[in-house]
Short mmCIF file of N, CA and C in Angstrom, two decimals:
data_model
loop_
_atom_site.label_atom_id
_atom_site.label_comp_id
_atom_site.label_asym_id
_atom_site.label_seq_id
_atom_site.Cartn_x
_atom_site.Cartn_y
_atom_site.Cartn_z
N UNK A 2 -31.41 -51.71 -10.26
CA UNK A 2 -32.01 -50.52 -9.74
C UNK A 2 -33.52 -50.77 -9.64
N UNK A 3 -34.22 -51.11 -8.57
CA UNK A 3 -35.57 -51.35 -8.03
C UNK A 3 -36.59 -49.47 -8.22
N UNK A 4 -37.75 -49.57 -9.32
CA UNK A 4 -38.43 -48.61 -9.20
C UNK A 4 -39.83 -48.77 -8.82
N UNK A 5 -40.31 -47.91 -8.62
CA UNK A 5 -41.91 -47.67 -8.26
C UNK A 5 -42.36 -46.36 -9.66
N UNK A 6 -42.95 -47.10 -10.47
CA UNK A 6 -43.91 -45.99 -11.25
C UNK A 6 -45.40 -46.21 -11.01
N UNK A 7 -45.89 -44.70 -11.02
CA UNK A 7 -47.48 -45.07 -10.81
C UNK A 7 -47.94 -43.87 -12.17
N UNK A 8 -48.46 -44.51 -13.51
CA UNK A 8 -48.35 -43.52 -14.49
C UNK A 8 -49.48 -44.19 -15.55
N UNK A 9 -50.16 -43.66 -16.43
CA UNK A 9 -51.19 -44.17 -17.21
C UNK A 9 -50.01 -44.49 -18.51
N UNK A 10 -51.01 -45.95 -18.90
CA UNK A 10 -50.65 -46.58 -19.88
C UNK A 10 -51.10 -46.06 -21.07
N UNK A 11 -49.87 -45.76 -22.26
CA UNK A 11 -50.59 -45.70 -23.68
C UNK A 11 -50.24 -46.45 -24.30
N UNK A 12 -49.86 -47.45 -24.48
CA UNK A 12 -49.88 -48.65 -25.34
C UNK A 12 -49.65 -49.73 -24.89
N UNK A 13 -50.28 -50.71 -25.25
CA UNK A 13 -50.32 -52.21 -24.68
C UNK A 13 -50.38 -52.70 -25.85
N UNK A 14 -48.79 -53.68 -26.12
CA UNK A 14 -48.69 -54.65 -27.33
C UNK A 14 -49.43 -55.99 -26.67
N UNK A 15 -49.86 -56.56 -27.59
CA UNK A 15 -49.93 -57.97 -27.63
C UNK A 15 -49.00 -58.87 -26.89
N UNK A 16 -49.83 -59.77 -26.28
CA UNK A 16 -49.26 -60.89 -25.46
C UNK A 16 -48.64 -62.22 -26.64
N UNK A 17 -47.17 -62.73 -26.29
CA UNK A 17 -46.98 -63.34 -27.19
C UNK A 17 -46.47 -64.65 -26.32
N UNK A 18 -46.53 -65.70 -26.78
CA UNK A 18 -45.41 -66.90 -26.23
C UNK A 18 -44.11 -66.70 -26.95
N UNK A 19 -43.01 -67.03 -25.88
CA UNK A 19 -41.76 -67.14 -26.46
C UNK A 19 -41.15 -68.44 -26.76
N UNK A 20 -40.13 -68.39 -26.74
CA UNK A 20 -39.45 -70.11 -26.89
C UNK A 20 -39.22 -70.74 -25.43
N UNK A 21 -39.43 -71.94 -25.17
CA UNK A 21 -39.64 -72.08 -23.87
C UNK A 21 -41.17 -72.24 -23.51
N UNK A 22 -42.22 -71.24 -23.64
CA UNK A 22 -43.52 -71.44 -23.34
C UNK A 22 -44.34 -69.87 -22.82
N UNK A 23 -42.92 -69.55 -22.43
CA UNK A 23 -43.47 -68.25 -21.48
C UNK A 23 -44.03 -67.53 -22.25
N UNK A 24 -44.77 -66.41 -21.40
CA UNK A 24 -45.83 -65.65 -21.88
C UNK A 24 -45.32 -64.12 -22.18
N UNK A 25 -44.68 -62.93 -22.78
CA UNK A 25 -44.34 -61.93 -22.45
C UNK A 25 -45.43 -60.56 -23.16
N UNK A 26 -45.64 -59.75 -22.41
CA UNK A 26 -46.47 -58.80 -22.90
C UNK A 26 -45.38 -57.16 -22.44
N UNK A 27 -45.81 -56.35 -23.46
CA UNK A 27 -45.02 -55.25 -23.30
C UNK A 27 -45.92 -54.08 -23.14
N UNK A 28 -45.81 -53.48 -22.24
CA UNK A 28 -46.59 -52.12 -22.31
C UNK A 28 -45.84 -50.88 -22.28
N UNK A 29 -46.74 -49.62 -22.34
CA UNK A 29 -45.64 -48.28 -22.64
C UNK A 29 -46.63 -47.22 -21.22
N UNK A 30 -45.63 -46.76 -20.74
CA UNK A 30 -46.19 -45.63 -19.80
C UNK A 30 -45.78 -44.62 -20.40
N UNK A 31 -46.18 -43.89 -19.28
CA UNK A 31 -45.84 -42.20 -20.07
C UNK A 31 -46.07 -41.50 -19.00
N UNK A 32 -44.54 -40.99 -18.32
CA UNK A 32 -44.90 -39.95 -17.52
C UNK A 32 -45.12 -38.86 -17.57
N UNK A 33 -45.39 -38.11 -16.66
CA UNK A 33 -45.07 -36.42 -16.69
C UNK A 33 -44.86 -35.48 -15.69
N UNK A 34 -44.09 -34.79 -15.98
CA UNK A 34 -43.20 -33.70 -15.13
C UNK A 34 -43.72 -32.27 -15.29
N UNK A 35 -44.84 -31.19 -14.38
CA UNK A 35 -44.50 -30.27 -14.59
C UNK A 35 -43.52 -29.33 -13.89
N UNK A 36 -43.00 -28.31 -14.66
CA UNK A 36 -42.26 -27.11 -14.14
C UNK A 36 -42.07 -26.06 -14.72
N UNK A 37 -41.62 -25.39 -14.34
CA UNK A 37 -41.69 -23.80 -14.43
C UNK A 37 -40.37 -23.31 -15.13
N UNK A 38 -40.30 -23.13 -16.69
CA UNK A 38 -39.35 -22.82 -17.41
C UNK A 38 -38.34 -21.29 -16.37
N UNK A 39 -36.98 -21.41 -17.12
CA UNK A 39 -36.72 -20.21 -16.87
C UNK A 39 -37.07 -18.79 -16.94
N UNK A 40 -38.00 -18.66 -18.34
CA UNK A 40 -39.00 -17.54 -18.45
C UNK A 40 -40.06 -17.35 -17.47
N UNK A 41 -40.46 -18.39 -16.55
CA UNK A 41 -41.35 -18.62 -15.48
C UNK A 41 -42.55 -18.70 -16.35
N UNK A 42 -42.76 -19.57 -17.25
CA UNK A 42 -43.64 -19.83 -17.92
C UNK A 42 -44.15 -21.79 -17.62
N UNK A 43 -45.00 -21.89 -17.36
CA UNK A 43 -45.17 -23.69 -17.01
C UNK A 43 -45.03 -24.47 -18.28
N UNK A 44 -44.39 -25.16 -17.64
CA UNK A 44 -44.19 -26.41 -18.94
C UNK A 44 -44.47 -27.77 -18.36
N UNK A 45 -44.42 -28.75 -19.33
CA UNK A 45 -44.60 -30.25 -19.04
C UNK A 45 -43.82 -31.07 -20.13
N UNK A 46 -42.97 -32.19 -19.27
CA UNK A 46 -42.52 -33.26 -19.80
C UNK A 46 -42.94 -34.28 -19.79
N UNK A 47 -42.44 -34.97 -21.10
CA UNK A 47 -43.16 -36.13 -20.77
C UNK A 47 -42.19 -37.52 -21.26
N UNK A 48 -41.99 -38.54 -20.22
CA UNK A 48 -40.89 -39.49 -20.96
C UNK A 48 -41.87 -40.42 -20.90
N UNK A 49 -41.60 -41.26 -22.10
CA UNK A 49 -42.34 -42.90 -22.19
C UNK A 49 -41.13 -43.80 -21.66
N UNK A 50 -41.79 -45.17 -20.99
CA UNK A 50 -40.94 -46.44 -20.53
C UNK A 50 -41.53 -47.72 -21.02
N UNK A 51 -40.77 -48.47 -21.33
CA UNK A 51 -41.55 -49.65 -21.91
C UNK A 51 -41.01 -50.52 -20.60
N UNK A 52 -42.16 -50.97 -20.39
CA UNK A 52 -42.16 -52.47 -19.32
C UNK A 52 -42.61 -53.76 -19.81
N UNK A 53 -41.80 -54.66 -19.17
CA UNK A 53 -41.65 -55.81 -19.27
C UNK A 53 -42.57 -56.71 -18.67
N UNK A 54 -43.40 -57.85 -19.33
CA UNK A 54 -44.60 -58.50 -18.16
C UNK A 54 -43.99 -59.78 -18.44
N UNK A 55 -43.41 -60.76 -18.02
CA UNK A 55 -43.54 -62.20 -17.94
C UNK A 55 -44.66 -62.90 -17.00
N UNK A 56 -44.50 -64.08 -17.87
CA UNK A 56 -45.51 -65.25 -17.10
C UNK A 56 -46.83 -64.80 -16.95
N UNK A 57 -47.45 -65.20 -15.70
CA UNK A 57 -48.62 -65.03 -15.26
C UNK A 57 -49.13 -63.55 -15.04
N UNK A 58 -47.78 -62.64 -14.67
CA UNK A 58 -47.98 -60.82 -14.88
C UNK A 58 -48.27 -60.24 -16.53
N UNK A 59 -47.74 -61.12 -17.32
CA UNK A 59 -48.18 -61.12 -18.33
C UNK A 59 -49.57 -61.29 -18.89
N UNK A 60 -49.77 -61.99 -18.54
CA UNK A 60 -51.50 -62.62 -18.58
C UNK A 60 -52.26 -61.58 -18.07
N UNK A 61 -51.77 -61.58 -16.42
CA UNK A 61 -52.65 -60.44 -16.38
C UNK A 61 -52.88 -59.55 -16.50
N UNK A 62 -52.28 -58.48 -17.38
CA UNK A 62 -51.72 -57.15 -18.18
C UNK A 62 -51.94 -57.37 -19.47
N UNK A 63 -52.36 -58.25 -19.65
CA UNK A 63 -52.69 -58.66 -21.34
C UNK A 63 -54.10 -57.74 -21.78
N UNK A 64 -54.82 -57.58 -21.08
CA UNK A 64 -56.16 -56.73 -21.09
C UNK A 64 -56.27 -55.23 -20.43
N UNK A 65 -55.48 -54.93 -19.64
CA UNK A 65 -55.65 -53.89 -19.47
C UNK A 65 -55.58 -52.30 -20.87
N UNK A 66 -56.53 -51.17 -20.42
CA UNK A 66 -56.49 -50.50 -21.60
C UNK A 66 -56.02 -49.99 -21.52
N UNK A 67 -55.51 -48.90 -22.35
CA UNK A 67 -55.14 -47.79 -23.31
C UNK A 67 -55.96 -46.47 -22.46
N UNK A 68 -54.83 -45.88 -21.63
CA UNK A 68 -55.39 -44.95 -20.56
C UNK A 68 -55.67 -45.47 -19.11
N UNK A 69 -55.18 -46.28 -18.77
CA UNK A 69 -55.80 -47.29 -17.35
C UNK A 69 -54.53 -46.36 -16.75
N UNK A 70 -54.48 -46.60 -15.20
CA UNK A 70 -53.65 -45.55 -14.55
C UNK A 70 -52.94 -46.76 -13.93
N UNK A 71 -51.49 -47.20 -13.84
CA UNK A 71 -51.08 -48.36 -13.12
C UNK A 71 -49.82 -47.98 -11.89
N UNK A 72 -49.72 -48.84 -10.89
CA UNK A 72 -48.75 -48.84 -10.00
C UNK A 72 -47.35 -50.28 -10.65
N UNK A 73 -46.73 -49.59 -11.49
CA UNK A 73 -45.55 -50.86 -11.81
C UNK A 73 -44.24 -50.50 -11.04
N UNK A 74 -43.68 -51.71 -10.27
CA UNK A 74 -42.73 -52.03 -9.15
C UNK A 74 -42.03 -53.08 -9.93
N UNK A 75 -40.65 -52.55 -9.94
CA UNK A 75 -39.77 -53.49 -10.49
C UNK A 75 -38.23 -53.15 -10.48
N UNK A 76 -37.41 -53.78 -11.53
CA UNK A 76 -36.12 -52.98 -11.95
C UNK A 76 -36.08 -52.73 -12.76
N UNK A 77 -34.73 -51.89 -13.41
CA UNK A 77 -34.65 -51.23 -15.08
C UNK A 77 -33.30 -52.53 -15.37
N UNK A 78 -33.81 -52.47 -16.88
CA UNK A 78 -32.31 -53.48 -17.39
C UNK A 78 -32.53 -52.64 -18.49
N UNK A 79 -30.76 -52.58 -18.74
CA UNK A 79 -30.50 -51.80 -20.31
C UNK A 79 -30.06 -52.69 -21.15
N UNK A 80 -30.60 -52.83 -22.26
CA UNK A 80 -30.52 -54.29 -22.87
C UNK A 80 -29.62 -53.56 -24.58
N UNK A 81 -29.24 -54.73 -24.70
CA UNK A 81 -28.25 -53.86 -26.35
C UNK A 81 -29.01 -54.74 -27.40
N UNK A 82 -29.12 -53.82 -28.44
CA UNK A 82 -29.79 -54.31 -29.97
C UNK A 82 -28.82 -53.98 -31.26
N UNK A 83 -29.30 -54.16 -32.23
CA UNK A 83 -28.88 -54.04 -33.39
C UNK A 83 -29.63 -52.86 -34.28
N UNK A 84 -29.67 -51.82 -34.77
CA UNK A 84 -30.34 -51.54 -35.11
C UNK A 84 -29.72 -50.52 -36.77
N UNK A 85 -29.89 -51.09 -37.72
CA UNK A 85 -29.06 -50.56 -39.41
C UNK A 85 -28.15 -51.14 -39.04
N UNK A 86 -27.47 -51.88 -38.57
CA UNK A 86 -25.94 -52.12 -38.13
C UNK A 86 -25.43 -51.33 -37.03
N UNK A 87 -25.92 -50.91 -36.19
CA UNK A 87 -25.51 -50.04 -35.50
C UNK A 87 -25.99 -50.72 -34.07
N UNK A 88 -25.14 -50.59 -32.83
CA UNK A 88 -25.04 -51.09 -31.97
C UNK A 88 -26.29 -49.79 -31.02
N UNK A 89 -27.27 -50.48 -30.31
CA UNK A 89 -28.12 -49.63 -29.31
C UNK A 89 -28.22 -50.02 -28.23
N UNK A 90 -28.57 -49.52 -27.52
CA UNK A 90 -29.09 -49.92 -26.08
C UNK A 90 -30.07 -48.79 -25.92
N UNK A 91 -30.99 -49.97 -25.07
CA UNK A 91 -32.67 -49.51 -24.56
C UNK A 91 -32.90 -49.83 -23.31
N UNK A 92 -33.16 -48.87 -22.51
CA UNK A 92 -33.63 -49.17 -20.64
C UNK A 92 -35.34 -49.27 -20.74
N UNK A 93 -35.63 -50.85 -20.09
CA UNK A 93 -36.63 -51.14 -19.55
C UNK A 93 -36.69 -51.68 -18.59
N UNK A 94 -37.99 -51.58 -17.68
CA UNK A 94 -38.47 -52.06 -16.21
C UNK A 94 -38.99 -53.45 -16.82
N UNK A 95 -38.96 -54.25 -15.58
CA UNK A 95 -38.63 -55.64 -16.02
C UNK A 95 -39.69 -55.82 -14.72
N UNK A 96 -40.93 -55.64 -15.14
CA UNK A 96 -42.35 -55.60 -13.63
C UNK A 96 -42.04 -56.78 -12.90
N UNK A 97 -41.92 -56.72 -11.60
CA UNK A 97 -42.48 -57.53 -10.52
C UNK A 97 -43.64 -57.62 -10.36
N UNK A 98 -44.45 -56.18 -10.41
CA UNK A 98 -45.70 -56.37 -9.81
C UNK A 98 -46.14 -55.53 -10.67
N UNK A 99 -47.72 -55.21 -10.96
CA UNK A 99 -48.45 -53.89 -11.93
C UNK A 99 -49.92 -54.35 -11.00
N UNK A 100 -50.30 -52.89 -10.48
CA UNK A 100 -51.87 -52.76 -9.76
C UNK A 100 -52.25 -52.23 -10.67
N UNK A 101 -53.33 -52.33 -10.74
CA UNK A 101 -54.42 -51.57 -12.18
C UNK A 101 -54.77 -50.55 -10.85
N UNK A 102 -54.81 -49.15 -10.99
CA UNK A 102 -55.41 -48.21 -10.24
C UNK A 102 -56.38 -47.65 -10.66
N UNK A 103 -56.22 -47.29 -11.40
CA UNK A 103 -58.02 -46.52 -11.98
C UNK A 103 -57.98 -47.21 -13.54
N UNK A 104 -59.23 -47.23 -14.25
CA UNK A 104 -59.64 -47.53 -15.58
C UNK A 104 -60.03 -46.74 -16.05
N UNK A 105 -59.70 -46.15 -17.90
CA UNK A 105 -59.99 -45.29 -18.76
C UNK A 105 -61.46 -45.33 -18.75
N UNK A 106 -62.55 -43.99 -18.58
CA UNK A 106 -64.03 -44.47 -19.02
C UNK A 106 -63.74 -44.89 -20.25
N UNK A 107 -65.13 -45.51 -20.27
CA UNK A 107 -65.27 -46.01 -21.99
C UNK A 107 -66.86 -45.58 -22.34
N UNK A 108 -67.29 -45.63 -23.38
CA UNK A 108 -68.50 -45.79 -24.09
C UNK A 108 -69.40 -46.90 -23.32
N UNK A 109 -70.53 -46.68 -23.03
CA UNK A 109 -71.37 -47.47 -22.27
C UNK A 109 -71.76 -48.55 -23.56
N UNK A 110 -71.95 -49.86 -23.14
CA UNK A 110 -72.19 -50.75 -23.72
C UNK A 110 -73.90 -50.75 -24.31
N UNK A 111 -73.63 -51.48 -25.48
CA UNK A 111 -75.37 -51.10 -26.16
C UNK A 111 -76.14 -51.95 -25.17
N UNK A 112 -77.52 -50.85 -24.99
CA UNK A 112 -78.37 -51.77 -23.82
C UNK A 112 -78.92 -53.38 -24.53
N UNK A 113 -79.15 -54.31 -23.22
CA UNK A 113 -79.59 -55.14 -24.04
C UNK A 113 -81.11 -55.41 -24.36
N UNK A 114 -80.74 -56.59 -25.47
CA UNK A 114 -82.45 -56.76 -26.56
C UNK A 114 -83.27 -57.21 -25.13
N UNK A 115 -82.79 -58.09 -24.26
CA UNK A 115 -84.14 -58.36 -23.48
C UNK A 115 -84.03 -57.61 -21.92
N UNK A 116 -85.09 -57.56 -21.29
CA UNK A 116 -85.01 -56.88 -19.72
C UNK A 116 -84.74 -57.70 -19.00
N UNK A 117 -84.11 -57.34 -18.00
CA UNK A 117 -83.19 -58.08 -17.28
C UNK A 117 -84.32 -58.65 -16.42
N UNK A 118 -83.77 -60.26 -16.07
CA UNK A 118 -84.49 -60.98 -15.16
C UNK A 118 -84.57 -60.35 -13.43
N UNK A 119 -85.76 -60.58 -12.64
CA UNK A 119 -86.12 -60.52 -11.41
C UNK A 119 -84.67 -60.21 -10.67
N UNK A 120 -84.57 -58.88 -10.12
CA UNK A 120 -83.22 -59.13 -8.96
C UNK A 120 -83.75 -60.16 -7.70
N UNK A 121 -82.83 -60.93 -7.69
CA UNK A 121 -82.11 -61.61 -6.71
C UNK A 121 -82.41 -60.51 -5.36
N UNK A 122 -82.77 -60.86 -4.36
CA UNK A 122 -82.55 -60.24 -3.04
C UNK A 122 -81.15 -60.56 -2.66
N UNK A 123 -80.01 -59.72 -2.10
CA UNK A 123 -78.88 -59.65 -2.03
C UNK A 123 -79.07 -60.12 -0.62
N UNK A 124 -78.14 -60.62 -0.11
CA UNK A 124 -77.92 -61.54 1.41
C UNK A 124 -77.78 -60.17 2.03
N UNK A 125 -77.67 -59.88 3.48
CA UNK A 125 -77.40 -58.87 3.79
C UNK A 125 -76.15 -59.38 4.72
N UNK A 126 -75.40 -58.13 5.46
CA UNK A 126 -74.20 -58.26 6.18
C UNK A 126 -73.97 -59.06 7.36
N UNK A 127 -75.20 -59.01 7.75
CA UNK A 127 -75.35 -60.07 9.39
C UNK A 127 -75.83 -61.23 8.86
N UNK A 128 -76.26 -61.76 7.43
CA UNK A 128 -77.29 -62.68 7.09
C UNK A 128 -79.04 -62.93 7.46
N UNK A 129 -79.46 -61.57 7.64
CA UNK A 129 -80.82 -61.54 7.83
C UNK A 129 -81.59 -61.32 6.48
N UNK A 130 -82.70 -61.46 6.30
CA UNK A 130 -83.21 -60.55 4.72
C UNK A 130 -83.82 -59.62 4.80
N UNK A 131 -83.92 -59.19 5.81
CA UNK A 131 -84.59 -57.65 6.08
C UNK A 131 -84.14 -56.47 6.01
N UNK A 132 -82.67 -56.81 5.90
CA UNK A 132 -82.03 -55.64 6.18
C UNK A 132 -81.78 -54.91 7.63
N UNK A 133 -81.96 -55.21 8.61
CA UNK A 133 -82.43 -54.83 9.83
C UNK A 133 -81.42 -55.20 10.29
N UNK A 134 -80.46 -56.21 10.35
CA UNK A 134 -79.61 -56.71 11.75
C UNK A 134 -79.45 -58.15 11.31
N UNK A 135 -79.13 -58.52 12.06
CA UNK A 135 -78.80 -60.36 12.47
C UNK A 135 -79.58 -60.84 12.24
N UNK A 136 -79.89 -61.85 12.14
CA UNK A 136 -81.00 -62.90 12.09
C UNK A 136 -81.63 -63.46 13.27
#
């Protein structure tokens, strides 16, 4: 079953190697649903999904934060565990793809001890330095 979620991330485990070499990282979304109870009062749901990153999607999902807003495209696999002795099964998306769409603000970084060196004049679009046009 092929999905499209586009939903902010709240947890991003650690990137680990497995046996073999590969790279796997796990993250958690969290959607949400509003609607309008039978009392006609608004409500909101909310389900978490854990996704799956191999390889190089792994890597690159290894950094993303805690609140980042993502587009993950993939399938669901329901996988069986053990859990007290007891037989479980857990549905996760198994990413093809993850776009980082927006990033959580954060705390501005401490300014730094020295002032920043001379800007650089930036090339302009036609390659002139005037800003004006073409060269």
């Amino acid at each position: 079953m092929n999905v499209i979620f586009v939903s902010g991330l709240v947890q991003r485990r650690e990137t680990v190697q497995v046996q073999g070499g590969s790279l796997l990282t796990k993250l958690t979304i969290r959607t949400e649903e509003n609607y309008i109870s039978k009392a006609g009062e608004p409500k909101t749901s909310h389900t978490s999904f854990d996704i799956v990153c191999w390889g190089n999607l792994a890597q690159q999902t290894e950094h993303y934060l805690d609140g980042s807003y993502l587009q993950v495209r993939g399938r669901m696999a329901n996988r069986a565990f053990e859990h007290q002795g007891n037989k479980r099964w857990k549905w996760e998306l198994i990413a093809a793809n993850v776009e980082l769409i927006v990033e959580p603000m954060i705390a501005p970084a401490a300014a730094p001890a020295e002032p920043p060196a001379a800007e650089e004049k930036a090339p302009t679009l036609f390659g002139g330095d005037d800003g004006q046009g073409p060269a």
